[in-house]
Amino acid sequence: MSRFFTTGSDSESESSVSGDELVAKPAGGNFGKQPLLLSEDEEDTKRVVRSAKDKRFEELTNLIKTIRNAMKIRDVTKCLEEFELLGKAYGKAKSIVDKEGVPSFYIRILADLEDYLNELWDDKEGKKKMNKNNAKALSTLRQKIRKYNRDYEGLISAYRQNPEQSADEDEEKKSDDSEGGSSSNDDDDEGMSASAFLKKKEGVGEGRGKFLKKEDDDDDEEDSDDDEDWPSSDSETDSESDEDDSKYTSLASKFLKKTITEEEKRAVEKKREEKAKKKHDRKAKKYEDDEDDNEGGEWEKVKGGVPLIKEKPKMFAKGTEINHAIVVKKLNEILQARGKKGTDRAAQIDLLHLLVTISLENNLGVAIDLKIKFNIVASLYDYNPNLATYMKPEMWQKCLSSIEELLDMLFVNTNIFIGENIAEDSENLSNPEQPLRVRGCILTLVERMDEEFTKIMQNTDPHSQEYVDHLKDEGRVCHIIERVQRYLQDKGTMDEVCRAYLRRIYHTYYKFDYKAHQRQQGPAGDSKSEQDQAENEAEDSALLMERLCKFIYAKDRTDRIRTCAILCHIYHHALHDRWYQARDLMLMSHLQDNIQHADPPVQILYNRTMVQLGICAFRQGMIKDAHNALLDIQSSGRAKELLGQGLLMRSMQERNQEQEKIEKRRQVPFHMHINLELLECVYLVSAMLLEIPYMAAHEFDARRRMISKQFHHQLRVGERQPLLGPPESMREHVVAASKAMKMGDWKTCHHFIINEKMNGKVWDLFPEAEKVRGMLVRKIQEESLRTYLFTYSSVYDSISMEILSEMFELDLPTVHSIISKMIINEELMASLDQPTQTVVMHRTEPTAQQNLALQLAEKLGSLVENNERVFDQKQGTYGGYFRDQKDGYRKNEGGYMRRGGYRQQERQSNY
């Protein structure tokens, strides 16, 4: 027996050592004088001596566990912190890794972490929901792990090819290490090993596992079965410890190691197999019992907890007499809970429907039914408390049906008066001798319905079938608005009629009337009676808009409704190519003077109207008017936002989240959009037809102004391209056509503007596409002729108009008209020789050198003028000049004046 152990009674050990405390080491460190005392409670305490490799690998394993836990809860910030600690710990274990090799569990966490981060990165919706710290940590950790894994690409790829094999090798390696450690520590030990101690711990574990399993099993089994099959952990561990204690002669021999024999291994394996078999048999028996129970009847699985028995709420106590006062009181009780926190809005709607049913069963009259249905529609609108969200499809259909029922009741019972100005006290719901009066406004409900329809269309994907399905409901919405309009014409005020008319206008003004267009294009052989019959079948949209808008012009007392009606009327005129009516109405209304003071929805409507006006002018061949109408929208670079067709990506400083929600609610539904590519093409073509002849006429003018900055920007972009290929986009086609027109080549210009690609993108979208294409060809020919004369007039002494007519395929009167206008406007210094039909050039234009000299003279003059102004500010009057407030520097006798002086007077005298 070793001298380090001592024996003693229980009382002595308890008195010398309390609890699990060890005896403190003396200060002198003399172990021979102080014996090591152990109590029975200290037998469970082990002192483990671990190698450096085990310590380092345990540290790595703990960090990896923390990382995996953070991955489960999507805590990327924690993953980043632990990954940095893992890298430091791996650096400390570098010497061990060089000897033993990179452990498999380390490669596994690197591969898994990289895959996890890539999965998070690809999840766009998940990234949006991340908080700021996690999103920042995700990008940082993703960069770090990609950079770090470059050193282990071979090992990671091998793991990804066969992850299961890598895991098995890792387990084998761990077991080999444990066996190797036990054999290495067997230096001089003899006798028995610690197998008994290991067996005891294993038994304790098994007993604990059995106890846990017992908790998982059903409690329906008998206690005798439990005692027989599943002994308690205390009894089992006590019996095993007694058996183990009887095997050993001394306490020291119990802790000495020994080699495990093959027989002991087989016995342990056999015992495990028997336990697994018993467990399998018990599960099979339990499954059979469940099947037998289910044969008696059908059972369904329910969630745990107390079962909730749902009963229909009782509106009134049993035996209560149902009358008007009781129903109104109950209605007010239901409405008092409206808007409060915790109120079940769906249950509230059900209660109102139940109240309507009770009212019908007791024949309480139409008035009280009408009052309850008004509140049902209001409750349907309140179902979504958030203004930004839209109604669900089932709630939307219920809302439409309820409003239609309301209108049916109002049209049938003409003796009922409704209105917002009727007070609760003055309502008459039951007395048939007096007119029935109900508080409520049908127009307000319909306006809210129209707004909900707009929100549904705004929040639906426009390229899906769902959008088409929702758009089919517009027919019902328009029909409801039309019925409300008819009802209010009889019983409503003028203001309510104007509001109803405006709703009808909103659903009409943007739609192209194909039936009216076909009637206008109809064959000439139709008799007048047939045309009258066709017009009677459906009211022309132009007549409808005229009737509705004129009523609003005459009767409306609010500026906003009249402004919206005028803009919608102009839009409808422009859409149907009634250019002069639309232009005159816009100019007479003077809306452009104060539209900046209107609210944003009206401003969006104004922008849409101006754009449609410009497109109409283009279709009619009014190129300059079209350019002027589209200039403000296109030059801003924000056409999409100004037309209410989407938001531009801006920095968060300019627009916060609340402002973005407000702007999204102002957006126009997709079926009302104006094609932005068509709009830009019309603007650029108009700018080309105006700008190219102007550039050719003022080629050497230093003070040449730009008609269209956006068009010049596109030209500069085209010039900066290093390789010029065939044009692909719409802008490239317009730039290529501009270059051809600049050279006077109208055929190439025509080919670039009108071809299959441009027809599909732009020109075929117009109702009368062939008419528009014919107008474009004529305009290209005329402007190419003007550009040719401006560019090459200095080369010719005279040129025949017949040759020009053949070159540009224009008839002779058109060529004569164009050249005459150019001569009258002093754009071309030439004269017409009528007998020979020849244009004789005067050759008075300055040469290139003379133009440069004139530019230099103008710049020197401005330099001298600025110099004198600066000198005058420092010294006062100078050189006989005196300061004049209006005309600047002026000399008493002769000389020149700064502005509005000698040169301009001389020019005025010439005219």
PDB file of N, CA and C in Angstrom, residues 542-619:
ATOM      1  N   ALA A 542     -65.793  61.287 -75.378  1.00  0.00           N
ATOM      2  CA  ALA A 542     -65.599  62.732 -75.511  1.00  0.00           C
ATOM      3  C   ALA A 542     -66.842  63.492 -75.041  1.00  0.00           C
ATOM      4  N   LEU A 543     -68.025  62.986 -75.420  1.00  0.00           N
ATOM      5  CA  LEU A 543     -69.257  63.639 -74.964  1.00  0.00           C
ATOM      6  C   LEU A 543     -69.436  63.505 -73.459  1.00  0.00           C
ATOM      7  N   LEU A 544     -69.087  62.321 -72.934  1.00  0.00           N
ATOM      8  CA  LEU A 544     -69.192  62.111 -71.492  1.00  0.00           C
ATOM      9  C   LEU A 544     -68.274  63.078 -70.735  1.00  0.00           C
ATOM     10  N   MET A 545     -67.014  63.174 -71.167  1.00  0.00           N
ATOM     11  CA  MET A 545     -66.066  64.077 -70.506  1.00  0.00           C
ATOM     12  C   MET A 545     -66.531  65.529 -70.626  1.00  0.00           C
ATOM     13  N   GLU A 546     -67.063  65.879 -71.796  1.00  0.00           N
ATOM     14  CA  GLU A 546     -67.548  67.248 -71.990  1.00  0.00           C
ATOM     15  C   GLU A 546     -68.688  67.564 -71.017  1.00  0.00           C
ATOM     16  N   ARG A 547     -69.626  66.630 -70.865  1.00  0.00           N
ATOM     17  CA  ARG A 547     -70.775  66.860 -69.994  1.00  0.00           C
ATOM     18  C   ARG A 547     -70.356  66.944 -68.527  1.00  0.00           C
ATOM     19  N   LEU A 548     -69.505  66.014 -68.089  1.00  0.00           N
ATOM     20  CA  LEU A 548     -69.093  65.996 -66.687  1.00  0.00           C
ATOM     21  C   LEU A 548     -68.243  67.220 -66.333  1.00  0.00           C
ATOM     22  N   CYS A 549     -67.283  67.533 -67.204  1.00  0.00           N
ATOM     23  CA  CYS A 549     -66.371  68.639 -66.896  1.00  0.00           C
ATOM     24  C   CYS A 549     -67.094  69.990 -66.929  1.00  0.00           C
ATOM     25  N   LYS A 550     -67.974  70.185 -67.876  1.00  0.00           N
ATOM     26  CA  LYS A 550     -68.686  71.471 -67.944  1.00  0.00           C
ATOM     27  C   LYS A 550     -69.577  71.682 -66.729  1.00  0.00           C
ATOM     28  N   PHE A 551     -70.165  70.591 -66.218  1.00  0.00           N
ATOM     29  CA  PHE A 551     -70.957  70.712 -64.993  1.00  0.00           C
ATOM     30  C   PHE A 551     -70.075  71.167 -63.830  1.00  0.00           C
ATOM     31  N   ILE A 552     -68.874  70.593 -63.739  1.00  0.00           N
ATOM     32  CA  ILE A 552     -67.959  70.983 -62.658  1.00  0.00           C
ATOM     33  C   ILE A 552     -67.499  72.422 -62.848  1.00  0.00           C
ATOM     34  N   TYR A 553     -67.200  72.825 -64.114  1.00  0.00           N
ATOM     35  CA  TYR A 553     -66.780  74.208 -64.349  1.00  0.00           C
ATOM     36  C   TYR A 553     -67.846  75.199 -63.862  1.00  0.00           C
ATOM     37  N   ALA A 554     -69.100  74.832 -64.051  1.00  0.00           N
ATOM     38  CA  ALA A 554     -70.184  75.765 -63.722  1.00  0.00           C
ATOM     39  C   ALA A 554     -70.585  75.714 -62.251  1.00  0.00           C
ATOM     40  N   LYS A 555     -70.559  74.535 -61.624  1.00  0.00           N
ATOM     41  CA  LYS A 555     -71.166  74.381 -60.299  1.00  0.00           C
ATOM     42  C   LYS A 555     -70.161  74.266 -59.151  1.00  0.00           C
ATOM     43  N   ASP A 556     -68.921  73.936 -59.462  1.00  0.00           N
ATOM     44  CA  ASP A 556     -67.977  73.676 -58.368  1.00  0.00           C
ATOM     45  C   ASP A 556     -67.550  74.980 -57.703  1.00  0.00           C
ATOM     46  N   ARG A 557     -67.404  74.894 -56.361  1.00  0.00           N
ATOM     47  CA  ARG A 557     -66.977  76.074 -55.606  1.00  0.00           C
ATOM     48  C   ARG A 557     -65.589  75.891 -54.996  1.00  0.00           C
ATOM     49  N   THR A 558     -64.933  74.778 -55.274  1.00  0.00           N
ATOM     50  CA  THR A 558     -63.562  74.543 -54.788  1.00  0.00           C
ATOM     51  C   THR A 558     -62.623  74.542 -55.981  1.00  0.00           C
ATOM     52  N   ASP A 559     -61.475  75.169 -55.813  1.00  0.00           N
ATOM     53  CA  ASP A 559     -60.525  75.267 -56.924  1.00  0.00           C
ATOM     54  C   ASP A 559     -59.920  73.909 -57.280  1.00  0.00           C
ATOM     55  N   ARG A 560     -59.766  73.042 -56.284  1.00  0.00           N
ATOM     56  CA  ARG A 560     -59.052  71.793 -56.542  1.00  0.00           C
ATOM     57  C   ARG A 560     -59.820  70.879 -57.498  1.00  0.00           C
ATOM     58  N   ILE A 561     -61.118  70.721 -57.266  1.00  0.00           N
ATOM     59  CA  ILE A 561     -61.904  69.834 -58.144  1.00  0.00           C
ATOM     60  C   ILE A 561     -61.938  70.399 -59.559  1.00  0.00           C
ATOM     61  N   ARG A 562     -62.085  71.717 -59.689  1.00  0.00           N
ATOM     62  CA  ARG A 562     -62.112  72.324 -61.019  1.00  0.00           C
ATOM     63  C   ARG A 562     -60.754  72.151 -61.717  1.00  0.00           C
ATOM     64  N   THR A 563     -59.664  72.328 -60.968  1.00  0.00           N
ATOM     65  CA  THR A 563     -58.326  72.157 -61.556  1.00  0.00           C
ATOM     66  C   THR A 563     -58.124  70.732 -62.054  1.00  0.00           C
ATOM     67  N   CYS A 564     -58.488  69.765 -61.225  1.00  0.00           N
ATOM     68  CA  CYS A 564     -58.337  68.355 -61.642  1.00  0.00           C
ATOM     69  C   CYS A 564     -59.203  68.051 -62.861  1.00  0.00           C
ATOM     70  N   ALA A 565     -60.431  68.609 -62.903  1.00  0.00           N
ATOM     71  CA  ALA A 565     -61.315  68.353 -64.049  1.00  0.00           C
ATOM     72  C   ALA A 565     -60.732  68.963 -65.327  1.00  0.00           C
ATOM     73  N   ILE A 566     -60.163  70.170 -65.235  1.00  0.00           N
ATOM     74  CA  ILE A 566     -59.564  70.803 -66.424  1.00  0.00           C
ATOM     75  C   ILE A 566     -58.390  69.974 -66.935  1.00  0.00           C
ATOM     76  N   LEU A 567     -57.522  69.527 -66.014  1.00  0.00           N
ATOM     77  CA  LEU A 567     -56.349  68.744 -66.433  1.00  0.00           C
ATOM     78  C   LEU A 567     -56.765  67.416 -67.064  1.00  0.00           C
ATOM     79  N   CYS A 568     -57.755  66.759 -66.480  1.00  0.00           N
ATOM     80  CA  CYS A 568     -58.228  65.494 -67.072  1.00  0.00           C
ATOM     81  C   CYS A 568     -58.859  65.735 -68.445  1.00  0.00           C
ATOM     82  N   HIS A 569     -59.575  66.852 -68.589  1.00  0.00           N
ATOM     83  CA  HIS A 569     -60.192  67.169 -69.874  1.00  0.00           C
ATOM     84  C   HIS A 569     -59.122  67.420 -70.946  1.00  0.00           C
ATOM     85  N   ILE A 570     -58.080  68.171 -70.578  1.00  0.00           N
ATOM     86  CA  ILE A 570     -56.973  68.420 -71.529  1.00  0.00           C
ATOM     87  C   ILE A 570     -56.287  67.112 -71.902  1.00  0.00           C
ATOM     88  N   TYR A 571     -56.059  66.262 -70.911  1.00  0.00           N
ATOM     89  CA  TYR A 571     -55.412  64.967 -71.153  1.00  0.00           C
ATOM     90  C   TYR A 571     -56.233  64.142 -72.152  1.00  0.00           C
ATOM     91  N   HIS A 572     -57.554  64.127 -71.951  1.00  0.00           N
ATOM     92  CA  HIS A 572     -58.411  63.328 -72.831  1.00  0.00           C
ATOM     93  C   HIS A 572     -58.421  63.892 -74.251  1.00  0.00           C
ATOM     94  N   HIS A 573     -58.450  65.234 -74.373  1.00  0.00           N
ATOM     95  CA  HIS A 573     -58.363  65.837 -75.708  1.00  0.00           C
ATOM     96  C   HIS A 573     -57.046  65.458 -76.394  1.00  0.00           C
ATOM     97  N   ALA A 574     -55.941  65.575 -75.658  1.00  0.00           N
ATOM     98  CA  ALA A 574     -54.633  65.283 -76.253  1.00  0.00           C
ATOM     99  C   ALA A 574     -54.503  63.817 -76.619  1.00  0.00           C
ATOM    100  N   LEU A 575     -55.089  62.945 -75.824  1.00  0.00           N
ATOM    101  CA  LEU A 575     -54.993  61.508 -76.105  1.00  0.00           C
ATOM    102  C   LEU A 575     -55.695  61.155 -77.413  1.00  0.00           C
ATOM    103  N   HIS A 576     -56.747  61.919 -77.766  1.00  0.00           N
ATOM    104  CA  HIS A 576     -57.521  61.623 -78.968  1.00  0.00           C
ATOM    105  C   HIS A 576     -57.201  62.590 -80.114  1.00  0.00           C
ATOM    106  N   ASP A 577     -55.980  63.201 -80.060  1.00  0.00           N
ATOM    107  CA  ASP A 577     -55.463  64.038 -81.162  1.00  0.00           C
ATOM    108  C   ASP A 577     -56.304  65.286 -81.409  1.00  0.00           C
ATOM    109  N   ARG A 578     -56.986  65.770 -80.380  1.00  0.00           N
ATOM    110  CA  ARG A 578     -57.672  67.058 -80.509  1.00  0.00           C
ATOM    111  C   ARG A 578     -56.734  68.143 -79.976  1.00  0.00           C
ATOM    112  N   TRP A 579     -55.714  68.450 -80.791  1.00  0.00           N
ATOM    113  CA  TRP A 579     -54.619  69.303 -80.351  1.00  0.00           C
ATOM    114  C   TRP A 579     -55.071  70.728 -80.045  1.00  0.00           C
ATOM    115  N   TYR A 580     -55.835  71.297 -80.914  1.00  0.00           N
ATOM    116  CA  TYR A 580     -56.183  72.713 -80.757  1.00  0.00           C
ATOM    117  C   TYR A 580     -57.110  72.921 -79.556  1.00  0.00           C
ATOM    118  N   GLN A 581     -58.072  72.001 -79.336  1.00  0.00           N
ATOM    119  CA  GLN A 581     -58.933  72.127 -78.158  1.00  0.00           C
ATOM    120  C   GLN A 581     -58.114  71.990 -76.863  1.00  0.00           C
ATOM    121  N   ALA A 582     -57.188  71.027 -76.852  1.00  0.00           N
ATOM    122  CA  ALA A 582     -56.359  70.824 -75.657  1.00  0.00           C
ATOM    123  C   ALA A 582     -55.458  72.031 -75.416  1.00  0.00           C
ATOM    124  N   ARG A 583     -54.836  72.552 -76.475  1.00  0.00           N
ATOM    125  CA  ARG A 583     -53.942  73.703 -76.309  1.00  0.00           C
ATOM    126  C   ARG A 583     -54.709  74.942 -75.827  1.00  0.00           C
ATOM    127  N   ASP A 584     -55.861  75.192 -76.439  1.00  0.00           N
ATOM    128  CA  ASP A 584     -56.627  76.379 -76.053  1.00  0.00           C
ATOM    129  C   ASP A 584     -57.120  76.288 -74.611  1.00  0.00           C
ATOM    130  N   LEU A 585     -57.552  75.098 -74.198  1.00  0.00           N
ATOM    131  CA  LEU A 585     -58.029  74.929 -72.820  1.00  0.00           C
ATOM    132  C   LEU A 585     -56.888  75.126 -71.818  1.00  0.00           C
ATOM    133  N   MET A 586     -55.701  74.666 -72.152  1.00  0.00           N
ATOM    134  CA  MET A 586     -54.546  74.847 -71.279  1.00  0.00           C
ATOM    135  C   MET A 586     -54.168  76.330 -71.171  1.00  0.00           C
ATOM    136  N   LEU A 587     -54.169  77.027 -72.310  1.00  0.00           N
ATOM    137  CA  LEU A 587     -53.779  78.437 -72.276  1.00  0.00           C
ATOM    138  C   LEU A 587     -54.835  79.301 -71.583  1.00  0.00           C
ATOM    139  N   MET A 588     -56.111  78.984 -71.762  1.00  0.00           N
ATOM    140  CA  MET A 588     -57.160  79.783 -71.137  1.00  0.00           C
ATOM    141  C   MET A 588     -57.239  79.561 -69.624  1.00  0.00           C
ATOM    142  N   SER A 589     -56.849  78.379 -69.160  1.00  0.00           N
ATOM    143  CA  SER A 589     -56.963  78.082 -67.731  1.00  0.00           C
ATOM    144  C   SER A 589     -55.860  78.746 -66.906  1.00  0.00           C
ATOM    145  N   HIS A 590     -54.710  79.094 -67.526  1.00  0.00           N
ATOM    146  CA  HIS A 590     -53.563  79.705 -66.847  1.00  0.00           C
ATOM    147  C   HIS A 590     -53.089  78.849 -65.668  1.00  0.00           C
ATOM    148  N   LEU A 591     -53.188  77.534 -65.822  1.00  0.00           N
ATOM    149  CA  LEU A 591     -52.768  76.659 -64.726  1.00  0.00           C
ATOM    150  C   LEU A 591     -51.261  76.686 -64.528  1.00  0.00           C
ATOM    151  N   GLN A 592     -50.519  76.939 -65.596  1.00  0.00           N
ATOM    152  CA  GLN A 592     -49.065  76.919 -65.489  1.00  0.00           C
ATOM    153  C   GLN A 592     -48.528  78.051 -64.612  1.00  0.00           C
ATOM    154  N   ASP A 593     -49.350  79.044 -64.325  1.00  0.00           N
ATOM    155  CA  ASP A 593     -48.879  80.188 -63.534  1.00  0.00           C
ATOM    156  C   ASP A 593     -48.779  79.853 -62.045  1.00  0.00           C
ATOM    157  N   ASN A 594     -49.700  79.056 -61.533  1.00  0.00           N
ATOM    158  CA  ASN A 594     -49.713  78.812 -60.081  1.00  0.00           C
ATOM    159  C   ASN A 594     -49.784  77.331 -59.729  1.00  0.00           C
ATOM    160  N   ILE A 595     -49.375  76.460 -60.651  1.00  0.00           N
ATOM    161  CA  ILE A 595     -49.457  75.025 -60.360  1.00  0.00           C
ATOM    162  C   ILE A 595     -48.453  74.625 -59.291  1.00  0.00           C
ATOM    163  N   GLN A 596     -47.385  75.427 -59.098  1.00  0.00           N
ATOM    164  CA  GLN A 596     -46.382  75.069 -58.093  1.00  0.00           C
ATOM    165  C   GLN A 596     -46.926  75.160 -56.672  1.00  0.00           C
ATOM    166  N   HIS A 597     -48.075  75.811 -56.493  1.00  0.00           N
ATOM    167  CA  HIS A 597     -48.672  75.918 -55.168  1.00  0.00           C
ATOM    168  C   HIS A 597     -49.672  74.799 -54.886  1.00  0.00           C
ATOM    169  N   ALA A 598     -49.915  73.936 -55.859  1.00  0.00           N
ATOM    170  CA  ALA A 598     -50.890  72.852 -55.680  1.00  0.00           C
ATOM    171  C   ALA A 598     -50.252  71.706 -54.894  1.00  0.00           C
ATOM    172  N   ASP A 599     -51.097  70.771 -54.450  1.00  0.00           N
ATOM    173  CA  ASP A 599     -50.587  69.627 -53.709  1.00  0.00           C
ATOM    174  C   ASP A 599     -49.950  68.625 -54.684  1.00  0.00           C
ATOM    175  N   PRO A 600     -49.084  67.719 -54.195  1.00  0.00           N
ATOM    176  CA  PRO A 600     -48.327  66.827 -55.095  1.00  0.00           C
ATOM    177  C   PRO A 600     -49.178  65.984 -56.044  1.00  0.00           C
ATOM    178  N   PRO A 601     -50.323  65.390 -55.633  1.00  0.00           N
ATOM    179  CA  PRO A 601     -51.104  64.625 -56.625  1.00  0.00           C
ATOM    180  C   PRO A 601     -51.574  65.477 -57.805  1.00  0.00           C
ATOM    181  N   VAL A 602     -51.950  66.726 -57.553  1.00  0.00           N
ATOM    182  CA  VAL A 602     -52.373  67.606 -58.651  1.00  0.00           C
ATOM    183  C   VAL A 602     -51.168  67.961 -59.537  1.00  0.00           C
ATOM    184  N   GLN A 603     -50.006  68.142 -58.939  1.00  0.00           N
ATOM    185  CA  GLN A 603     -48.813  68.426 -59.729  1.00  0.00           C
ATOM    186  C   GLN A 603     -48.451  67.233 -60.615  1.00  0.00           C
ATOM    187  N   ILE A 604     -48.602  66.029 -60.085  1.00  0.00           N
ATOM    188  CA  ILE A 604     -48.346  64.833 -60.910  1.00  0.00           C
ATOM    189  C   ILE A 604     -49.322  64.778 -62.080  1.00  0.00           C
ATOM    190  N   LEU A 605     -50.600  65.093 -61.823  1.00  0.00           N
ATOM    191  CA  LEU A 605     -51.593  65.115 -62.897  1.00  0.00           C
ATOM    192  C   LEU A 605     -51.249  66.178 -63.937  1.00  0.00           C
ATOM    193  N   TYR A 606     -50.759  67.326 -63.489  1.00  0.00           N
ATOM    194  CA  TYR A 606     -50.349  68.393 -64.425  1.00  0.00           C
ATOM    195  C   TYR A 606     -49.180  67.913 -65.289  1.00  0.00           C
ATOM    196  N   ASN A 607     -48.196  67.260 -64.688  1.00  0.00           N
ATOM    197  CA  ASN A 607     -47.055  66.755 -65.462  1.00  0.00           C
ATOM    198  C   ASN A 607     -47.506  65.724 -66.491  1.00  0.00           C
ATOM    199  N   ARG A 608     -48.404  64.842 -66.090  1.00  0.00           N
ATOM    200  CA  ARG A 608     -48.909  63.846 -67.042  1.00  0.00           C
ATOM    201  C   ARG A 608     -49.645  64.519 -68.201  1.00  0.00           C
ATOM    202  N   THR A 609     -50.405  65.577 -67.884  1.00  0.00           N
ATOM    203  CA  THR A 609     -51.153  66.281 -68.926  1.00  0.00           C
ATOM    204  C   THR A 609     -50.211  66.982 -69.904  1.00  0.00           C
ATOM    205  N   MET A 610     -49.154  67.617 -69.370  1.00  0.00           N
ATOM    206  CA  MET A 610     -48.201  68.307 -70.248  1.00  0.00           C
ATOM    207  C   MET A 610     -47.471  67.319 -71.155  1.00  0.00           C
ATOM    208  N   VAL A 611     -47.134  66.171 -70.612  1.00  0.00           N
ATOM    209  CA  VAL A 611     -46.456  65.146 -71.427  1.00  0.00           C
ATOM    210  C   VAL A 611     -47.380  64.657 -72.535  1.00  0.00           C
ATOM    211  N   GLN A 612     -48.643  64.390 -72.189  1.00  0.00           N
ATOM    212  CA  GLN A 612     -49.581  63.921 -73.207  1.00  0.00           C
ATOM    213  C   GLN A 612     -49.834  65.004 -74.253  1.00  0.00           C
ATOM    214  N   LEU A 613     -49.811  66.259 -73.829  1.00  0.00           N
ATOM    215  CA  LEU A 613     -49.974  67.375 -74.763  1.00  0.00           C
ATOM    216  C   LEU A 613     -48.800  67.430 -75.742  1.00  0.00           C
ATOM    217  N   GLY A 614     -47.579  67.237 -75.223  1.00  0.00           N
ATOM    218  CA  GLY A 614     -46.412  67.231 -76.096  1.00  0.00           C
ATOM    219  C   GLY A 614     -46.426  66.083 -77.096  1.00  0.00           C
ATOM    220  N   ILE A 615     -46.856  64.900 -76.650  1.00  0.00           N
ATOM    221  CA  ILE A 615     -46.922  63.760 -77.576  1.00  0.00           C
ATOM    222  C   ILE A 615     -47.984  64.009 -78.641  1.00  0.00           C
ATOM    223  N   CYS A 616     -49.089  64.619 -78.254  1.00  0.00           N
ATOM    224  CA  CYS A 616     -50.140  64.953 -79.223  1.00  0.00           C
ATOM    225  C   CYS A 616     -49.612  65.945 -80.267  1.00  0.00           C
ATOM    226  N   ALA A 617     -48.871  66.968 -79.814  1.00  0.00           N
ATOM    227  CA  ALA A 617     -48.300  67.934 -80.750  1.00  0.00           C
ATOM    228  C   ALA A 617     -47.336  67.259 -81.714  1.00  0.00           C
ATOM    229  N   PHE A 618     -46.574  66.299 -81.232  1.00  0.00           N
ATOM    230  CA  PHE A 618     -45.646  65.571 -82.105  1.00  0.00           C
ATOM    231  C   PHE A 618     -46.405  64.779 -83.165  1.00  0.00           C
ATOM    232  N   ARG A 619     -47.491  64.118 -82.756  1.00  0.00           N
ATOM    233  CA  ARG A 619     -48.272  63.352 -83.743  1.00  0.00           C
ATOM    234  C   ARG A 619     -48.874  64.261 -84.809  1.00  0.00           C
TER     235      ARG A 619
END
